[in-house]
Amino acid sequence: MDQFTVFVIIAGMMAVTYGPRLLPIAALSSRSLSPWLIKWLNLIPASVLAALLLPSLVLGEQGLNLHPDNVYLWAALPTFVVAKWGKSFVGAIVAGMAVVALTRYFL
Amino acid sequence: MNTQHIHTPNKTSRHNWILRALQQTLPVILGYMPVGFAYGVLAQKSGLSSANTMLMSLLVFAGSAQLIAVGLFAAGAGVASIILTTFVVNLRHLLMSAALAQYLRSWTRWQQAIFAFQLTDETFALHSNRFSRGETGKAETLAINMIAQISWLGGSFLGLCAGSLITDVKPIGLDYALPAMFMVLLVWQLTSGLRWFTAILAGLFSVGLALAGFSQMNVILATVLAASFGLGVETWINSRSS
């Protein structure tokens, strides 16, 4: 494949990526929304984040991995605790990364 | 810790938004650099020129879609199939954009257009939390997006330069930066029983759909299903109690 074709594909990728990113903001921000829709939209962040997070924790290359050797699952615990009660953004992330690194080092 | 700017208005507040943006974007930087690096390496191996490798990070700016596209390039996929796959993989941003729209009413068209261009899973995660706390400063918001994309471009560039020399990021747990960030931002969203319920449902749907083979559409499908379910449950409870 020549590099010009590659560039055309990249331009196409940009169009189909930017469209869904821009359209709702452009269309919804200027009109008043029904209370229903606002309630629904306010549930989206928690839903999206959970839908992104859980597969990254429990799905390995060979499918579902709930085995104790899954370090991502273990590290979720201190991350959760520090995020909920420590209220520290960087602290919670460092705690999770440290557990991942230490578990790999010692096991 | 951010109380001091109330007492020292001029000198510090002018620069505070940059510092706050940097501090909040730090986990994104830690996550984007190694993933961008991997993308740069793989793009080179798939036969993309250096210019096209960087252009994709500049114009598309979508981590998982770029990695998938590079794999398709390497497999010799056609023009239409690469673009269509990208569309499907990135369609989830539709929901994120819709959820943030209510906070961007006072922004001009241009500012909205610039903001939307850099709306990724990670910047959405940061902004959905900031906005709901009332932190909608334009400078800080756009700075977060810029810093995120610069680190993505930086990672891509380093991968491009390193070529086949892949360094392993696992020993320092860097691969956990983004899952950990999603975890923190999710925990901060869980302010009611309803949100807990919706989030657990979304997570389970997402895993289930991925296992069932919907690995490109699982996030958007799970989100729509769970949020609708959550709204339905809330309406049902309200109608019983009133």
CSV table of C-alpha atoms in Angstrom, one decimal:
chain,number,residue,atom,x,y,z
A,1,MET,CA,0.0,0.0,0.0
A,2,ASP,CA,1.5,3.3,-1.0
A,3,GLN,CA,1.8,6.1,1.6
A,4,PHE,CA,-0.7,8.4,-0.2
A,5,THR,CA,-3.4,5.7,0.2
A,6,VAL,CA,-2.4,5.3,3.9
A,7,PHE,CA,-2.9,9.1,4.3
A,8,VAL,CA,-6.3,8.9,2.6
A,9,ILE,CA,-7.3,6.1,5.1
A,10,ILE,CA,-6.0,8.3,8.0
A,11,ALA,CA,-8.1,11.2,6.8
A,12,GLY,CA,-11.1,8.8,6.7
A,13,MET,CA,-10.3,7.6,10.2
A,14,MET,CA,-10.2,11.2,11.4
A,15,ALA,CA,-13.6,11.9,9.9
A,16,VAL,CA,-15.4,8.9,11.4
A,17,THR,CA,-13.7,9.6,14.8
A,18,TYR,CA,-14.3,13.3,15.0
A,19,GLY,CA,-17.9,13.1,13.9
A,20,PRO,CA,-19.2,11.2,16.9
A,21,ARG,CA,-17.0,13.3,19.2
A,22,LEU,CA,-18.4,16.6,18.0
A,23,LEU,CA,-22.0,16.0,16.9
A,24,PRO,CA,-23.6,15.6,20.4
A,25,ILE,CA,-21.8,18.6,21.8
A,26,ALA,CA,-22.7,20.7,18.8
A,27,ALA,CA,-26.3,19.5,18.7
A,28,LEU,CA,-27.2,19.2,22.4
A,29,SER,CA,-25.4,22.2,24.1
A,30,SER,CA,-27.7,24.8,22.5
A,31,ARG,CA,-31.1,23.3,23.4
A,32,SER,CA,-32.8,22.5,26.6
A,33,LEU,CA,-33.0,18.8,27.3
A,34,SER,CA,-35.9,16.9,28.9
A,35,PRO,CA,-35.3,16.0,32.5
A,36,TRP,CA,-35.3,12.3,31.5
A,37,LEU,CA,-32.5,12.8,29.1
A,38,ILE,CA,-30.4,14.7,31.6
A,39,LYS,CA,-30.9,11.9,34.2
A,40,TRP,CA,-29.9,9.4,31.6
A,41,LEU,CA,-26.9,11.4,30.6
A,42,ASN,CA,-25.8,11.8,34.2
A,43,LEU,CA,-25.6,8.0,34.5
A,44,ILE,CA,-23.3,7.8,31.5
A,45,PRO,CA,-20.0,8.6,33.1
A,46,ALA,CA,-20.2,5.9,35.8
A,47,SER,CA,-21.5,3.5,33.1
A,48,VAL,CA,-18.8,4.2,30.6
A,49,LEU,CA,-16.0,4.1,33.2
A,50,ALA,CA,-17.2,0.8,34.6
A,51,ALA,CA,-17.6,-0.6,31.1
A,52,LEU,CA,-14.1,0.4,30.2
A,53,LEU,CA,-12.6,-0.7,33.6
A,54,LEU,CA,-14.0,-4.1,34.4
A,55,PRO,CA,-12.9,-5.8,31.1
A,56,SER,CA,-9.4,-4.5,31.6
A,57,LEU,CA,-9.3,-6.0,35.1
A,58,VAL,CA,-10.8,-9.5,34.5
A,59,LEU,CA,-10.2,-10.2,30.8
A,60,GLY,CA,-6.8,-11.7,29.9
A,61,GLU,CA,-5.5,-12.9,26.6
A,62,GLN,CA,-7.2,-16.2,27.2
A,63,GLY,CA,-10.6,-14.8,28.2
A,64,LEU,CA,-11.9,-14.5,31.7
A,65,ASN,CA,-9.2,-14.5,34.4
A,66,LEU,CA,-10.4,-14.5,38.0
A,67,HIS,CA,-7.4,-16.6,39.1
A,68,PRO,CA,-5.3,-15.2,42.1
A,69,ASP,CA,-2.4,-14.7,39.7
A,70,ASN,CA,-4.3,-11.8,38.1
A,71,VAL,CA,-2.3,-8.8,39.5
A,72,TYR,CA,-4.7,-6.3,38.0
A,73,LEU,CA,-7.4,-7.6,40.3
A,74,TRP,CA,-5.3,-7.4,43.4
A,75,ALA,CA,-4.1,-3.9,42.6
A,76,ALA,CA,-7.7,-2.8,42.2
A,77,LEU,CA,-8.2,-3.2,46.0
A,78,PRO,CA,-5.7,-0.6,47.3
A,79,THR,CA,-6.6,1.7,44.4
A,80,PHE,CA,-10.2,1.5,45.4
A,81,VAL,CA,-9.5,2.1,49.1
A,82,VAL,CA,-7.2,5.1,48.5
A,83,ALA,CA,-9.6,6.6,46.0
A,84,LYS,CA,-12.6,6.2,48.3
A,85,TRP,CA,-11.2,7.2,51.6
A,86,GLY,CA,-7.9,8.8,50.9
A,87,LYS,CA,-9.4,11.1,48.3
A,88,SER,CA,-6.0,11.3,46.6
A,89,PHE,CA,-5.9,11.0,42.8
A,90,VAL,CA,-2.2,10.5,42.2
A,91,GLY,CA,-1.9,8.5,45.5
A,92,ALA,CA,-4.5,6.0,44.5
A,93,ILE,CA,-2.9,5.5,41.1
A,94,VAL,CA,0.6,5.1,42.5
A,95,ALA,CA,-0.8,2.6,45.1
A,96,GLY,CA,-2.2,0.5,42.3
A,97,MET,CA,0.9,0.7,40.2
A,98,ALA,CA,3.1,-0.2,43.2
A,99,VAL,CA,1.1,-3.3,44.0
A,100,VAL,CA,1.4,-4.4,40.3
A,101,ALA,CA,5.1,-3.8,40.3
A,102,LEU,CA,5.8,-5.4,43.7
A,103,THR,CA,3.6,-8.5,43.0
A,104,ARG,CA,5.5,-9.1,39.7
A,105,TYR,CA,8.8,-8.6,41.5
A,106,PHE,CA,8.1,-11.0,44.3
A,107,LEU,CA,6.0,-13.7,42.6
B,1,MET,CA,-4.4,22.0,49.0
B,2,ASN,CA,-5.7,24.5,46.5
B,3,THR,CA,-6.8,27.0,49.1
B,4,GLN,CA,-3.8,29.3,48.7
B,5,HIS,CA,-4.9,30.9,45.5
B,6,ILE,CA,-7.8,32.5,47.3
B,7,HIS,CA,-5.4,34.6,49.3
B,8,THR,CA,-2.8,35.3,46.6
B,9,PRO,CA,-4.9,36.2,43.5
B,10,ASN,CA,-2.7,37.7,40.9
B,11,LYS,CA,0.6,36.1,40.6
B,12,THR,CA,-0.3,32.5,41.3
B,13,SER,CA,-3.8,32.2,39.9
B,14,ARG,CA,-2.5,33.2,36.5
B,15,HIS,CA,-0.3,30.0,36.4
B,16,ASN,CA,-2.4,27.8,38.7
B,17,TRP,CA,-4.5,26.4,35.9
B,18,ILE,CA,-1.4,25.0,34.1
B,19,LEU,CA,-0.2,23.3,37.3
B,20,ARG,CA,-3.7,21.9,38.1
B,21,ALA,CA,-4.0,20.7,34.5
B,22,LEU,CA,-0.6,19.0,34.7
B,23,GLN,CA,-1.3,17.4,38.1
B,24,GLN,CA,-4.7,16.0,36.9
B,25,THR,CA,-3.3,14.8,33.6
B,26,LEU,CA,-0.3,13.0,35.1
B,27,PRO,CA,-1.8,9.5,35.1
B,28,VAL,CA,-2.9,10.0,31.5
B,29,ILE,CA,0.7,11.0,30.6
B,30,LEU,CA,2.0,7.9,32.4
B,31,GLY,CA,-0.5,5.8,30.5
B,32,TYR,CA,-0.2,7.4,27.1
B,33,MET,CA,3.6,7.4,26.8
B,34,PRO,CA,4.0,3.6,26.8
B,35,VAL,CA,0.9,2.9,24.7
B,36,GLY,CA,1.9,5.6,22.3
B,37,PHE,CA,5.3,4.1,22.2
B,38,ALA,CA,3.9,0.7,21.4
B,39,TYR,CA,1.8,2.3,18.6
B,40,GLY,CA,4.9,4.0,17.1
B,41,VAL,CA,6.8,0.8,17.1
B,42,LEU,CA,4.0,-1.3,15.5
B,43,ALA,CA,3.2,1.5,12.9
B,44,GLN,CA,6.7,1.3,11.7
B,45,LYS,CA,6.6,-2.4,11.5
B,46,SER,CA,3.3,-2.3,9.5
B,47,GLY,CA,5.0,-0.2,6.8
B,48,LEU,CA,3.6,3.3,7.7
B,49,SER,CA,6.0,6.1,6.9
B,50,SER,CA,7.2,8.3,9.7
B,51,ALA,CA,5.0,11.2,8.6
B,52,ASN,CA,1.9,9.0,8.4
B,53,THR,CA,2.6,7.4,11.8
B,54,MET,CA,2.7,10.9,13.4
B,55,LEU,CA,-0.2,12.2,11.4
B,56,MET,CA,-2.5,9.4,12.7
B,57,SER,CA,-1.6,10.4,16.3
B,58,LEU,CA,-2.2,14.0,15.4
B,59,LEU,CA,-5.4,13.7,13.4
B,60,VAL,CA,-7.2,10.6,14.8
B,61,PHE,CA,-5.9,10.6,18.4
B,62,ALA,CA,-7.6,7.4,19.6
B,63,GLY,CA,-5.4,4.9,21.3
B,64,SER,CA,-7.2,1.6,20.8
B,65,ALA,CA,-8.4,2.4,17.3
B,66,GLN,CA,-4.9,3.4,16.2
B,67,LEU,CA,-3.5,0.1,17.5
B,68,ILE,CA,-6.2,-1.9,15.8
B,69,ALA,CA,-5.8,0.1,12.5
B,70,VAL,CA,-2.1,-0.6,12.5
B,71,GLY,CA,-2.8,-4.3,12.9
B,72,LEU,CA,-5.2,-4.1,10.0
B,73,PHE,CA,-2.6,-2.3,7.9
B,74,ALA,CA,-0.1,-5.1,8.7
B,75,ALA,CA,-2.7,-7.7,7.7
B,76,GLY,CA,-3.2,-6.0,4.4
B,77,ALA,CA,-6.8,-5.0,5.0
B,78,GLY,CA,-8.6,-2.7,2.6
B,79,VAL,CA,-9.4,1.0,2.8
B,80,ALA,CA,-13.1,0.6,3.7
B,81,SER,CA,-12.6,-2.1,6.3
B,82,ILE,CA,-10.0,0.0,8.2
B,83,ILE,CA,-12.2,3.1,8.2
B,84,LEU,CA,-15.3,1.2,9.1
B,85,THR,CA,-13.6,-0.6,12.0
B,86,THR,CA,-12.3,2.7,13.3
B,87,PHE,CA,-15.8,4.1,13.2
B,88,VAL,CA,-17.2,1.1,15.2
B,89,VAL,CA,-14.4,1.2,17.7
B,90,ASN,CA,-14.7,5.0,18.3
B,91,LEU,CA,-18.5,5.2,18.3
B,92,ARG,CA,-18.6,5.1,22.1
B,93,HIS,CA,-17.4,8.7,22.1
B,94,LEU,CA,-20.9,9.7,20.9
B,95,LEU,CA,-22.1,9.0,24.4
B,96,MET,CA,-19.3,10.8,26.2
B,97,SER,CA,-19.8,13.8,24.0
B,98,ALA,CA,-23.5,13.8,24.8
B,99,ALA,CA,-22.9,13.5,28.5
B,100,LEU,CA,-20.6,16.5,28.5
B,101,ALA,CA,-22.7,18.7,26.2
B,102,GLN,CA,-24.7,20.1,29.1
B,103,TYR,CA,-21.6,21.7,30.6
B,104,LEU,CA,-20.4,23.4,27.4
B,105,ARG,CA,-23.4,25.7,26.8
B,106,SER,CA,-21.4,28.9,27.3
B,107,TRP,CA,-18.6,27.8,25.0
B,108,THR,CA,-18.3,29.2,21.5
B,109,ARG,CA,-18.7,26.8,18.4
B,110,TRP,CA,-14.9,27.0,17.9
B,111,GLN,CA,-14.1,26.2,21.5
B,112,GLN,CA,-16.5,23.2,21.4
B,113,ALA,CA,-15.0,22.0,18.1
B,114,ILE,CA,-11.4,22.1,19.6
B,115,PHE,CA,-12.6,20.4,22.8
B,116,ALA,CA,-14.4,17.6,20.9
B,117,PHE,CA,-11.3,16.9,18.8
B,118,GLN,CA,-9.4,15.7,21.8
B,119,LEU,CA,-12.2,13.9,23.6
B,120,THR,CA,-10.8,10.4,24.4
B,121,ASP,CA,-11.8,7.8,27.0
B,122,GLU,CA,-9.1,9.3,29.3
B,123,THR,CA,-9.9,13.0,28.9
B,124,PHE,CA,-13.6,12.2,29.2
B,125,ALA,CA,-12.9,10.4,32.5
B,126,LEU,CA,-11.1,13.5,33.8
B,127,HIS,CA,-13.7,16.0,32.5
B,128,SER,CA,-16.8,14.2,33.6
B,129,ASN,CA,-15.5,14.3,37.2
B,130,ARG,CA,-14.3,17.9,37.0
B,131,PHE,CA,-17.4,19.3,35.3
B,132,SER,CA,-19.8,17.6,37.8
B,133,ARG,CA,-17.8,19.4,40.5
B,134,GLY,CA,-18.3,22.7,38.7
B,135,GLU,CA,-14.7,22.9,37.5
B,136,THR,CA,-15.4,24.0,33.9
B,137,GLY,CA,-12.6,26.6,33.4
B,138,LYS,CA,-11.8,26.7,29.6
B,139,ALA,CA,-8.1,27.2,29.9
B,140,GLU,CA,-7.6,24.3,32.4
B,141,THR,CA,-10.0,22.1,30.4
B,142,LEU,CA,-8.2,22.7,27.0
B,143,ALA,CA,-4.8,22.5,28.7
B,144,ILE,CA,-5.6,19.0,30.0
B,145,ASN,CA,-6.6,17.9,26.5
B,146,MET,CA,-3.5,19.5,24.9
B,147,ILE,CA,-1.1,17.9,27.5
B,148,ALA,CA,-2.8,14.5,26.9
B,149,GLN,CA,-2.4,14.7,23.1
B,150,ILE,CA,1.2,16.0,23.4
B,151,SER,CA,2.1,13.0,25.6
B,152,TRP,CA,0.4,10.7,23.0
B,153,LEU,CA,2.4,12.3,20.2
B,154,GLY,CA,5.6,12.1,22.3
B,155,GLY,CA,5.0,8.4,23.0
B,156,SER,CA,4.3,7.8,19.3
B,157,PHE,CA,7.5,9.7,18.3
B,158,LEU,CA,9.7,7.8,20.7
B,159,GLY,CA,8.3,4.5,19.5
B,160,LEU,CA,8.9,5.6,15.9
B,161,CYS,CA,12.6,6.4,16.8
B,162,ALA,CA,13.1,3.3,18.8
B,163,GLY,CA,11.8,1.0,16.0
B,164,SER,CA,12.2,-2.6,17.0
B,165,LEU,CA,13.9,-1.8,20.3
B,166,ILE,CA,10.9,-2.4,22.6
B,167,THR,CA,11.5,-1.7,26.2
B,168,ASP,CA,9.3,-3.6,28.7
B,169,VAL,CA,7.2,-1.3,30.8
B,170,LYS,CA,5.8,-4.0,33.0
B,171,PRO,CA,8.5,-4.0,35.8
B,172,ILE,CA,7.4,-0.6,37.1
B,173,GLY,CA,3.7,-1.2,36.8
B,174,LEU,CA,3.3,1.5,34.2
B,175,ASP,CA,0.7,-0.6,32.3
B,176,TYR,CA,-1.6,-0.2,35.3
B,177,ALA,CA,-1.7,3.7,35.1
B,178,LEU,CA,-4.8,3.9,33.0
B,179,PRO,CA,-6.9,1.1,34.6
B,180,ALA,CA,-6.0,2.7,38.0
B,181,MET,CA,-7.1,6.1,36.7
B,182,PHE,CA,-10.4,4.7,35.5
B,183,MET,CA,-10.9,3.1,38.9
B,184,VAL,CA,-10.3,6.3,40.8
B,185,LEU,CA,-12.6,8.4,38.5
B,186,LEU,CA,-15.3,5.7,38.7
B,187,VAL,CA,-15.1,5.6,42.5
B,188,TRP,CA,-15.7,9.3,42.6
B,189,GLN,CA,-18.7,9.0,40.3
B,190,LEU,CA,-20.3,6.4,42.7
B,191,THR,CA,-22.2,9.0,44.8
B,192,SER,CA,-25.5,7.1,45.0
B,193,GLY,CA,-26.9,3.6,45.2
B,194,LEU,CA,-28.4,4.1,41.8
B,195,ARG,CA,-25.0,4.9,40.3
B,196,TRP,CA,-23.4,1.8,42.0
B,197,PHE,CA,-26.1,-0.3,40.5
B,198,THR,CA,-25.7,1.2,37.1
B,199,ALA,CA,-21.9,0.9,37.1
B,200,ILE,CA,-21.9,-2.8,38.3
B,201,LEU,CA,-24.4,-3.6,35.6
B,202,ALA,CA,-22.4,-1.7,32.9
B,203,GLY,CA,-19.2,-3.6,34.0
B,204,LEU,CA,-20.9,-7.0,33.9
B,205,PHE,CA,-22.6,-6.3,30.5
B,206,SER,CA,-19.3,-5.0,29.1
B,207,VAL,CA,-17.4,-8.2,30.2
B,208,GLY,CA,-20.2,-10.4,29.0
B,209,LEU,CA,-20.5,-8.8,25.6
B,210,ALA,CA,-16.7,-8.9,25.1
B,211,LEU,CA,-16.7,-12.6,26.0
B,212,ALA,CA,-19.7,-13.2,23.6
B,213,GLY,CA,-17.6,-11.8,20.8
B,214,PHE,CA,-18.7,-8.1,20.7
B,215,SER,CA,-15.2,-6.9,21.6
B,216,GLN,CA,-15.5,-3.7,19.5
B,217,MET,CA,-19.0,-2.7,20.6
B,218,ASN,CA,-19.1,-3.9,24.2
B,219,VAL,CA,-18.4,-0.5,25.8
B,220,ILE,CA,-21.1,1.5,24.0
B,221,LEU,CA,-23.7,-1.3,24.2
B,222,ALA,CA,-23.1,-2.0,27.9
B,223,THR,CA,-23.3,1.8,28.6
B,224,VAL,CA,-26.6,2.3,26.8
B,225,LEU,CA,-28.1,-0.8,28.4
B,226,ALA,CA,-26.9,-0.1,31.9
B,227,ALA,CA,-27.8,3.6,31.9
B,228,SER,CA,-31.3,2.8,30.5
B,229,PHE,CA,-31.8,0.1,33.1
B,230,GLY,CA,-30.7,2.4,35.8
B,231,LEU,CA,-33.1,5.2,34.7
B,232,GLY,CA,-35.9,2.6,34.5
B,233,VAL,CA,-35.2,1.4,38.1
B,234,GLU,CA,-35.1,4.9,39.4
B,235,THR,CA,-38.4,5.8,37.7
B,236,TRP,CA,-40.0,2.6,39.1
B,237,ILE,CA,-38.8,3.4,42.6
B,238,ASN,CA,-40.0,7.0,42.4
B,239,SER,CA,-43.4,5.9,41.1
B,240,ARG,CA,-43.9,3.5,44.0
B,241,SER,CA,-42.9,6.0,46.7
B,242,SER,CA,-45.0,8.9,45.4
